């Protein structure tokens, strides 16, 4: 690239020195000098894009004007046009005769860092450092050198320069030094150090909006949500603008204060001349999360022993800051192949979800259910006639640290829904399930370690009203890891809805994920239990699943496809699974979900193929 520029320069005409001599003999060009003065005045007023265009007008008259190229690069840097700045600053250096110019190398290095070319950026900064010397005396060179040190992670050397430039406590603080000092710590993700410097400066200059904005960014990156909310709320009140309210809304959304976030986004929209796409979508997202939701669904499924048709309908109503109440009713029609039997099961579940601002929640559910008579082909009842049954569940989800999320669920005599045959036999579950999700890199969450265990007691309805209910026990343990191979958080399916249990949000963004798991199952079953439902008493499985999610047509349609293979050691058996879900948003307030899933179910003790087809509709009211 350097050789090409040099050849182009030599082929373009006389040398720079000769051109300057000719220009001196003929006198300065009035048109160029007038443009130069006008562009310099525009640059001094902070109109960076306009100044860049004016310097380009000079370059149209004289493409080899190194000074105009340099100033165009300075204006482009201030305007955030880094690719243009890097290109024109390099041309200025060549057409200027490769003279000593630490500012040019410093600016070009900053542009290259912004473009992601760290290796070449470090080279430019090394040249600037050598030209600046160990201890420059002027103010600007000191700031350049300090930032070069910070870019390389030499924060202590940067601190010494910044501290030497700080004003005494009795004088007005130097905002440029303080903000550059804090930004040096932000560059190396030293959030605590940046917060310390900014709070010290804000204590002396409480009206400096730039410092308060930087403090909010540092607190957000640090995960100090309460402190961030306080800063952003005051920023929105003291300097109301669309961006200030949008940033405040984002913080409220992360705190799961959806009603307040909706009001903040509405204020941001009112102050924006033309709200951008992200603001429009954020406002719609909060509208979805704060609106009552109704759903209805139908499912057909089969396993090796029975089949069933499932219908359900429910409604969920958000209340308070981040809470939810829901009511879900369902009815199943069930058929067993051998011995031939049929029956039905119905239930109503009421739930209350209490959320916390740090992403945790407590879900409490109560269930009322009924199982109809189940005759065999010779009219011998498989179970006694059931009246109403009652059960309940509680689930706690809470982050322990930024790296760990715990999820614990307890069930007491709830409906056993793993397979149609379990429902047909009046199955109930009492047990506890615990998950520990570990995020080695919490800022990206590209890797998630999932370990947990489930211990439960399974009970069937007795065949005789005086007989004891058959019981069994299971212990399932697993560990594994999820690798998010690719993720685009900007491509999200619109129309947020709750999951089919109407308890938690269900979102979908474009991604490719590889899930790896190892399962160990231990079971104990009595003869009276296994004569009615056959379950595996031992299994050990390795399983891998690839999940692909894609969003298209402006976020109104999406699909999720998954395919997996596994190996069961105790029976030396290959396992397989696969499925496809289609999601569509036909109206601004409705979403359709259609899915099909096939698996060789063994992790819960059932062997044989399982097929599930599902169709549901969710609508905001």
XYZ file of C-alpha atoms in Angstrom:
621
model
C 0.000 0.000 0.000
C 2.832 2.392 0.866
C 4.620 1.579 -2.430
C 1.472 2.162 -4.456
C 0.960 5.578 -2.864
C 4.584 6.488 -3.489
C 4.366 5.442 -7.171
C 1.156 7.396 -7.593
C 2.799 10.420 -6.008
C 5.899 10.252 -8.254
C 3.783 9.775 -11.379
C 1.487 12.673 -10.562
C 3.925 15.492 -11.338
C 6.644 17.522 -9.646
C 7.829 16.787 -6.124
C 6.154 18.426 -3.137
C 9.106 20.748 -2.652
C 9.020 21.820 -6.299
C 5.287 22.289 -6.165
C 5.678 24.491 -3.115
C 8.373 26.507 -4.902
C 6.103 27.019 -7.901
C 3.240 28.006 -5.612
C 5.506 30.522 -3.824
C 6.607 32.092 -7.115
C 3.039 32.447 -8.373
C 1.616 33.448 -4.972
C -0.990 31.603 -2.868
C -4.208 30.534 -4.499
C -6.945 32.770 -3.114
C -9.672 30.194 -3.636
C -7.823 27.493 -1.696
C -6.816 29.821 1.134
C -10.344 31.111 1.502
C -11.643 27.551 1.654
C -8.947 26.679 4.189
C -9.875 29.590 6.465
C -13.559 28.769 6.224
C -12.946 25.067 6.965
C -10.716 25.895 9.934
C -13.432 28.146 11.364
C -16.027 25.403 10.890
C -13.755 22.890 12.633
C -13.211 25.246 15.578
C -17.012 25.539 15.991
C -17.281 21.746 16.341
C -19.123 21.175 13.040
C -16.916 18.216 12.229
C -18.726 16.588 9.300
C -19.170 19.940 7.557
C -15.518 20.814 8.157
C -14.442 17.508 6.650
C -16.505 18.249 3.532
C -14.878 21.702 3.254
C -11.383 20.242 3.497
C -12.390 17.745 0.813
C -13.244 20.714 -1.432
C -9.639 21.866 -1.033
C -8.400 18.385 -1.901
C -10.548 18.405 -5.032
C -8.479 21.401 -6.162
C -5.157 20.081 -4.893
C -5.180 16.317 -4.066
C -1.609 16.554 -2.687
C -2.338 19.197 -0.047
C -0.964 17.371 3.017
C -2.277 20.019 5.425
C -5.834 19.730 4.112
C -5.605 15.946 4.291
C -4.398 16.126 7.890
C -7.179 18.513 8.930
C -9.776 16.443 7.087
C -8.545 13.440 9.081
C -8.805 15.378 12.375
C -12.366 16.434 11.522
C -13.315 12.883 10.511
C -11.917 11.491 13.783
C -14.050 13.922 15.773
C -17.091 12.955 13.667
C -16.483 9.243 14.240
C -15.672 8.533 10.572
C -12.717 6.303 11.404
C -12.192 4.503 8.091
C -11.966 7.813 6.226
C -9.712 9.287 8.932
C -7.261 6.363 8.818
C -7.056 6.584 5.027
C -6.598 10.337 4.700
C -4.137 10.610 7.606
C -1.918 8.023 5.940
C -2.023 10.021 2.697
C -1.159 13.202 4.614
C 1.872 11.494 6.139
C 3.171 10.418 2.723
C 2.415 13.653 0.875
C 3.867 15.602 3.806
C 7.247 13.975 3.296
C 7.147 11.562 6.287
C 8.039 14.382 8.669
C 7.856 13.975 12.456
C 4.191 14.322 13.432
C 3.233 12.498 16.682
C -0.343 13.826 16.581
C -0.943 12.310 13.135
C 0.328 8.893 14.258
C -1.636 9.120 17.500
C -4.892 9.973 15.676
C -4.371 7.296 13.048
C -3.693 4.742 15.768
C -6.964 5.675 17.500
C -8.852 5.322 14.205
C -7.338 1.892 13.594
C -8.249 0.759 17.120
C -11.833 1.816 16.423
C -11.758 -0.223 13.205
C -10.474 -3.318 15.024
C -6.988 -3.302 13.459
C -5.153 -3.489 16.781
C -1.801 -4.625 15.389
C -1.394 -1.702 12.999
C -2.820 0.670 15.619
C -0.113 -0.361 18.088
C 2.505 0.308 15.407
C 1.194 3.842 14.849
C 1.081 4.509 18.590
C 4.640 3.202 18.991
C 5.823 5.694 16.358
C 3.921 8.485 18.147
C 5.464 7.454 21.472
C 8.982 7.558 20.077
C 8.389 10.989 18.547
C 6.825 12.342 21.765
C 9.712 11.270 23.977
C 9.639 10.051 27.563
C 8.429 13.270 29.198
C 6.725 15.746 26.853
C 6.097 19.180 28.350
C 3.083 20.384 26.392
C -0.437 19.548 27.535
C -1.736 17.778 24.389
C 1.320 15.503 23.943
C 1.005 14.478 27.587
C -2.604 13.438 26.988
C -1.633 11.492 23.864
C 1.161 9.645 25.662
C -1.070 8.802 28.637
C -3.702 7.323 26.347
C -1.093 5.305 24.456
C -0.013 3.774 27.782
C -3.641 3.055 28.694
C -4.278 1.403 25.317
C -1.415 -1.000 26.012
C -2.706 -1.779 29.499
C 0.103 0.172 31.187
C -2.420 1.895 33.424
C 0.026 2.801 36.192
C 2.196 4.787 33.739
C -0.960 6.454 32.405
C -2.123 7.257 35.946
C 1.149 9.025 36.749
C 0.784 11.333 33.743
C -2.895 12.088 34.411
C -2.312 12.697 38.130
C 0.562 15.066 37.330
C -1.878 17.109 35.206
C -4.697 17.194 37.762
C -5.609 20.550 39.271
C -5.292 21.179 43.033
C -8.458 20.621 45.041
C -8.989 24.353 45.531
C -9.149 25.105 41.808
C -11.658 24.285 39.108
C -10.976 20.684 37.976
C -9.667 20.020 34.486
C -12.508 18.116 32.790
C -10.441 17.001 29.790
C -7.778 15.413 31.969
C -10.291 13.786 34.324
C -12.455 12.336 31.566
C -9.474 11.037 29.606
C -8.138 9.537 32.844
C -11.426 7.721 33.490
C -11.653 6.609 29.869
C -8.200 5.043 30.174
C -9.533 2.774 32.906
C -12.663 2.021 30.866
C -10.441 0.905 27.981
C -8.960 -1.901 30.088
C -12.349 -2.688 31.704
C -11.249 -1.441 35.122
C -14.773 -0.408 36.078
C -13.904 0.224 39.737
C -11.002 2.483 38.816
C -13.123 4.446 36.331
C -15.894 4.839 38.920
C -13.431 6.121 41.525
C -11.978 8.758 39.167
C -15.395 9.876 37.909
C -16.957 10.173 41.365
C -13.969 12.222 42.527
C -14.376 14.546 39.555
C -18.200 14.769 39.818
C -17.890 15.744 43.483
C -16.063 18.874 42.268
C -18.031 19.351 39.023
C -21.540 17.975 39.662
C -23.016 19.554 36.514
C -20.673 17.843 34.063
C -23.058 15.690 32.007
C -20.324 13.848 30.138
C -18.786 12.607 33.390
C -22.163 11.472 34.694
C -22.859 9.596 31.447
C -19.484 7.870 31.664
C -20.206 6.953 35.287
C -23.496 5.362 34.215
C -21.652 3.312 31.558
C -19.049 2.170 34.098
C -21.752 1.148 36.578
C -23.664 -0.713 33.851
C -20.554 -2.640 32.821
C -19.796 -3.349 36.475
C -23.297 -4.697 37.063
C -24.083 -2.161 39.814
C -27.721 -1.804 38.775
C -29.017 0.194 41.764
C -26.247 2.785 41.465
C -26.710 2.955 37.681
C -30.463 3.541 38.049
C -29.812 6.423 40.437
C -27.371 8.081 38.032
C -29.540 7.579 34.937
C -32.683 8.820 36.676
C -30.933 12.090 37.611
C -29.496 12.442 34.102
C -32.967 12.126 32.567
C -34.357 14.681 35.043
C -31.500 17.217 34.798
C -30.913 17.009 31.031
C -34.019 15.462 29.465
C -33.345 14.090 26.011
C -34.428 11.116 23.959
C -31.131 9.301 24.518
C -31.154 9.970 28.284
C -34.650 8.533 28.697
C -33.847 5.589 26.421
C -30.767 4.726 28.489
C -32.843 5.048 31.671
C -35.481 2.775 30.151
C -32.838 0.146 29.341
C -31.669 0.146 32.952
C -35.254 -0.148 34.220
C -35.854 -3.017 31.796
C -32.815 -4.869 33.149
C -34.237 -4.278 36.632
C -37.493 -5.854 35.370
C -39.418 -2.682 36.249
C -41.364 -2.913 33.036
C -44.078 -0.320 33.699
C -41.508 2.352 34.563
C -39.386 1.287 31.590
C -42.412 1.690 29.323
C -42.957 5.245 30.598
C -39.262 6.058 30.084
C -39.367 4.772 26.501
C -42.543 6.771 25.871
C -40.777 9.912 27.128
C -37.820 9.122 24.860
C -40.168 8.780 21.880
C -41.884 12.083 22.683
C -38.519 13.897 22.736
C -37.205 12.270 19.547
C -37.821 13.979 16.232
C -37.990 10.553 14.590
C -37.638 7.583 17.003
C -35.147 5.017 15.708
C -35.949 1.341 15.271
C -34.420 0.261 18.582
C -36.573 2.741 20.506
C -39.753 1.737 18.693
C -39.035 -1.931 19.374
C -38.194 -1.282 23.034
C -41.471 0.545 23.535
C -43.388 -2.309 21.864
C -41.489 -4.852 23.964
C -42.525 -3.158 27.201
C -46.102 -2.933 25.966
C -46.037 -6.698 25.411
C -44.617 -7.367 28.867
C -47.131 -5.202 30.702
C -50.272 -6.336 28.848
C -52.511 -9.234 29.919
C -51.990 -12.277 27.718
C -54.403 -15.030 26.705
C -53.384 -18.306 25.103
C -54.928 -21.478 23.744
C -53.231 -24.616 22.497
C -53.729 -28.150 21.279
C -51.247 -31.009 21.413
C -51.174 -34.592 20.176
C -48.543 -37.000 21.463
C -47.715 -40.679 21.471
C -45.263 -42.903 23.294
C -44.591 -46.629 23.240
C -47.545 -47.367 25.562
C -50.227 -44.714 25.014
C -51.364 -41.628 23.158
C -53.200 -38.472 24.109
C -54.810 -35.284 22.865
C -54.289 -32.218 25.013
C -56.229 -28.948 25.004
C -55.448 -25.962 27.170
C -56.375 -22.312 27.626
C -55.193 -19.680 30.031
C -54.706 -16.041 30.888
C -51.858 -14.164 32.562
C -52.063 -10.694 34.085
C -48.921 -8.682 35.009
C -49.186 -6.512 38.109
C -46.939 -4.359 40.257
C -43.425 -3.707 39.018
C -42.447 -7.189 37.849
C -45.051 -9.660 39.057
C -47.530 -11.947 37.291
C -50.676 -13.919 38.071
C -51.917 -16.646 35.729
C -54.682 -19.229 35.434
C -54.289 -22.257 33.148
C -56.886 -24.968 32.467
C -56.303 -28.123 30.449
C -58.035 -31.337 29.462
C -56.463 -34.554 28.136
C -58.130 -37.452 26.318
C -55.978 -40.557 26.802
C -55.714 -43.996 25.172
C -53.612 -46.966 26.235
C -52.700 -49.720 23.760
C -52.216 -52.765 26.029
C -54.127 -53.481 28.072
C -56.623 -51.413 26.098
C -57.879 -48.505 28.169
C -59.067 -44.949 27.778
C -59.842 -42.064 30.033
C -59.458 -38.361 30.552
C -57.743 -35.982 32.897
C -58.433 -32.335 33.641
C -56.726 -29.733 35.785
C -56.734 -26.061 36.660
C -53.504 -24.433 37.812
C -53.266 -20.984 39.356
C -49.816 -19.394 39.632
C -48.230 -16.325 41.135
C -44.784 -15.153 39.999
C -42.969 -12.571 42.107
C -39.938 -11.101 40.352
C -36.886 -9.323 41.720
C -34.956 -6.499 40.118
C -31.837 -8.655 39.754
C -33.457 -11.259 37.518
C -34.636 -13.608 40.248
C -38.185 -14.806 40.854
C -40.416 -16.896 43.093
C -43.220 -18.855 41.407
C -45.999 -20.436 43.477
C -48.600 -22.711 41.884
C -51.667 -24.534 43.134
C -53.337 -27.290 41.124
C -56.780 -28.898 41.224
C -57.206 -31.977 39.030
C -59.569 -34.821 38.303
C -59.078 -38.248 36.724
C -62.034 -40.089 35.131
C -62.726 -43.841 35.349
C -60.337 -45.916 33.239
C -61.930 -49.260 32.155
C -60.042 -52.031 30.379
C -61.430 -54.027 27.447
C -63.058 -56.500 29.871
C -64.384 -53.691 32.066
C -61.953 -54.419 34.882
C -60.979 -51.042 36.306
C -57.315 -50.124 36.249
C -57.826 -47.652 39.051
C -60.451 -46.540 41.490
C -62.761 -43.739 40.510
C -61.056 -40.500 41.344
C -62.563 -37.396 42.739
C -60.647 -34.151 42.963
C -56.942 -34.103 43.719
C -54.834 -31.171 44.862
C -51.174 -30.366 44.536
C -48.765 -27.487 44.397
C -45.321 -26.361 43.305
C -42.815 -23.666 44.174
C -39.861 -22.538 42.087
C -37.078 -20.143 43.044
C -34.706 -18.676 40.495
C -31.987 -16.392 41.759
C -28.556 -15.165 40.649
C -25.947 -15.876 43.335
C -23.130 -13.976 41.651
C -22.572 -12.679 38.129
C -21.220 -16.141 37.345
C -23.870 -18.376 38.942
C -27.649 -18.690 38.612
C -29.599 -21.163 40.755
C -33.005 -22.611 39.872
C -34.776 -24.863 42.388
C -38.276 -26.311 41.977
C -40.294 -28.360 44.447
C -43.461 -30.334 43.560
C -46.032 -31.774 45.941
C -48.543 -34.228 44.487
C -48.696 -32.450 41.107
C -49.866 -34.179 37.932
C -47.234 -36.487 36.413
C -47.226 -35.356 32.762
C -44.073 -36.976 31.305
C -46.136 -39.348 29.113
C -49.820 -40.053 28.328
C -49.658 -43.417 30.123
C -48.547 -41.671 33.338
C -51.596 -39.414 33.223
C -53.894 -42.308 32.351
C -52.728 -44.180 35.438
C -53.407 -41.199 37.703
C -49.723 -40.424 38.222
C -48.591 -37.834 40.763
C -45.145 -36.383 41.486
C -43.541 -35.188 44.695
C -39.925 -34.123 44.466
C -37.284 -31.453 44.043
C -35.241 -30.356 41.024
C -32.180 -28.138 41.188
C -30.172 -26.452 38.423
C -26.918 -24.536 38.763
C -26.031 -22.441 35.710
C -22.453 -21.186 35.654
C -21.312 -18.429 33.277
C -17.493 -18.438 33.035
C -17.630 -15.168 31.076
C -20.763 -13.373 32.377
C -20.428 -10.397 30.026
C -20.973 -12.529 26.919
C -22.585 -15.733 28.274
C -21.317 -17.598 25.223
C -20.507 -20.597 27.442
C -22.977 -21.929 30.028
C -22.271 -24.845 32.363
C -25.457 -26.600 33.489
C -25.382 -29.112 36.335
C -28.182 -30.368 38.495
C -30.159 -33.196 40.023
C -33.761 -34.296 40.439
C -35.101 -36.543 43.187
C -38.777 -37.501 43.044
C -41.381 -39.961 44.259
C -43.915 -41.196 41.699
C -47.367 -42.406 42.758
C -50.121 -44.107 40.751
C -53.831 -44.117 41.553
C -54.762 -47.382 43.372
C -56.860 -49.971 41.559
C -58.865 -50.561 44.691
C -60.176 -47.849 46.928
C -58.774 -49.665 49.956
C -55.385 -50.516 48.446
C -52.202 -48.528 48.860
C -51.061 -46.403 45.955
C -48.123 -47.935 44.014
C -44.966 -45.886 44.467
C -41.565 -45.547 42.852
C -38.543 -43.304 43.315
C -36.063 -41.801 40.863
C -32.813 -39.898 41.075
C -31.600 -38.123 37.939
C -28.306 -36.201 37.835
C -26.670 -34.410 34.939
C -23.871 -32.096 33.974
C -23.037 -30.423 30.698
C -22.154 -27.294 28.823
C -23.794 -25.101 26.192
C -21.649 -23.384 23.575
C -23.272 -20.455 21.779
C -21.374 -20.775 18.504
C -23.040 -17.770 16.907
C -25.472 -15.163 18.174
C -27.059 -12.013 16.751
C -29.036 -10.261 19.524
C -30.324 -7.641 17.067
C -32.369 -10.245 15.155
C -35.185 -10.976 17.595
C -38.669 -12.342 16.996
C -41.204 -9.606 17.680
C -44.273 -9.977 19.847
C -42.932 -11.258 23.162
C -45.031 -13.977 24.764
C -44.963 -16.192 27.833
C -44.094 -19.867 27.678
C -46.871 -22.452 27.448
C -47.114 -22.664 31.250
C -47.768 -18.872 31.365
C -45.028 -18.363 33.924
C -41.976 -16.891 32.184
C -41.078 -14.919 29.103
C -40.263 -16.762 25.899
C -37.960 -14.927 23.498
C -36.069 -16.038 20.405
C -32.987 -14.478 18.800
C -30.844 -15.766 15.955
C -28.228 -18.213 17.232
C -26.477 -21.530 16.762
C -25.919 -23.498 19.972
C -24.239 -26.808 20.753
C -25.517 -28.521 23.914
C -23.557 -31.385 25.495
C -24.953 -33.381 28.447
C -24.194 -36.439 30.541
C -27.112 -38.019 32.450
C -27.226 -40.658 35.189
C -30.599 -42.164 36.176
C -31.279 -44.423 39.166
C -34.752 -45.823 39.844
C -36.499 -48.135 42.299
C -39.897 -49.576 41.366
C -42.170 -52.112 43.055
C -43.908 -54.928 41.205
C -47.316 -53.263 41.587
C -45.868 -50.154 39.917
C -44.038 -51.864 37.032
C -47.077 -54.013 36.222
C -48.768 -50.796 35.112
C -45.879 -48.557 33.926
C -42.494 -49.897 32.860
C -39.570 -47.550 33.580
C -35.814 -48.022 33.318
C -34.126 -48.548 36.666
C -30.691 -47.484 35.391
C -29.332 -45.479 32.469
C -26.183 -43.547 31.637
C -26.278 -41.263 28.621
C -24.045 -38.918 26.691
C -25.985 -36.602 24.424
C -25.193 -33.781 22.030
C -27.735 -31.435 20.444
C -27.310 -28.725 17.828
C -29.935 -25.967 17.948
C -30.366 -23.430 15.133
C -32.623 -20.386 15.524
C -33.334 -17.962 12.707
C -35.467 -14.818 12.468
C -36.603 -13.381 9.139
C -39.085 -11.031 7.428
C -38.342 -8.125 9.774
C -38.750 -10.179 12.923
C -42.254 -11.397 12.160
C -41.317 -15.031 11.485
C -38.794 -17.436 12.990
C -37.930 -21.067 13.219
C -36.031 -23.241 15.645
C -34.599 -26.582 14.528
C -32.725 -29.051 16.675
C -31.114 -32.420 16.071
C -29.276 -34.601 18.530
C -27.524 -37.916 19.012
C -26.759 -39.817 22.178
C -25.428 -43.082 23.507
C -26.926 -45.128 26.328
C -24.178 -47.199 27.939
C -26.150 -49.850 29.845
C -28.008 -51.065 26.753
C -25.332 -50.010 24.238
C -28.011 -48.157 22.312
C -27.825 -45.185 19.969
C -30.339 -42.448 20.773
C -31.659 -39.751 18.481
C -33.877 -36.720 18.664
C -35.021 -33.881 16.444
C -37.645 -31.240 16.054
C -38.798 -28.085 14.335
C -40.732 -25.096 15.640
C -42.281 -22.371 13.486
C -43.251 -19.052 15.032
C -45.186 -16.274 13.340
C -46.591 -12.896 14.314
C -49.652 -12.512 12.055
C -50.936 -9.450 13.952
C -49.189 -6.837 16.130
C -50.728 -8.438 19.226
C -50.691 -12.141 18.367
C -48.244 -14.957 17.856
C -48.702 -18.493 16.500
C -46.443 -21.365 17.546
C -46.393 -24.701 15.714
C -43.923 -27.464 16.541
C -43.110 -31.118 16.096
C -40.682 -33.049 18.279
C -39.414 -36.641 18.166
C -37.112 -38.260 20.710
C -36.082 -41.565 22.209
C -37.012 -40.698 25.782
C -34.834 -42.332 28.434
C -33.670 -39.521 30.728
C -36.931 -39.743 32.695
C -37.072 -43.537 32.561
C -39.405 -44.018 29.580
C -37.983 -46.049 26.681
C -39.128 -45.968 23.072
C -40.034 -43.269 20.613
C -41.963 -40.214 21.634
C -43.739 -37.926 19.154
C -45.272 -34.561 20.054
C -47.121 -32.094 17.820
C -48.137 -28.694 19.206
C -50.129 -25.691 17.967
C -50.884 -22.622 20.083
C -51.901 -18.992 19.805
C -50.959 -16.186 22.200
C -52.555 -12.739 22.152
C -52.051 -9.554 24.146
C -55.303 -8.125 25.450
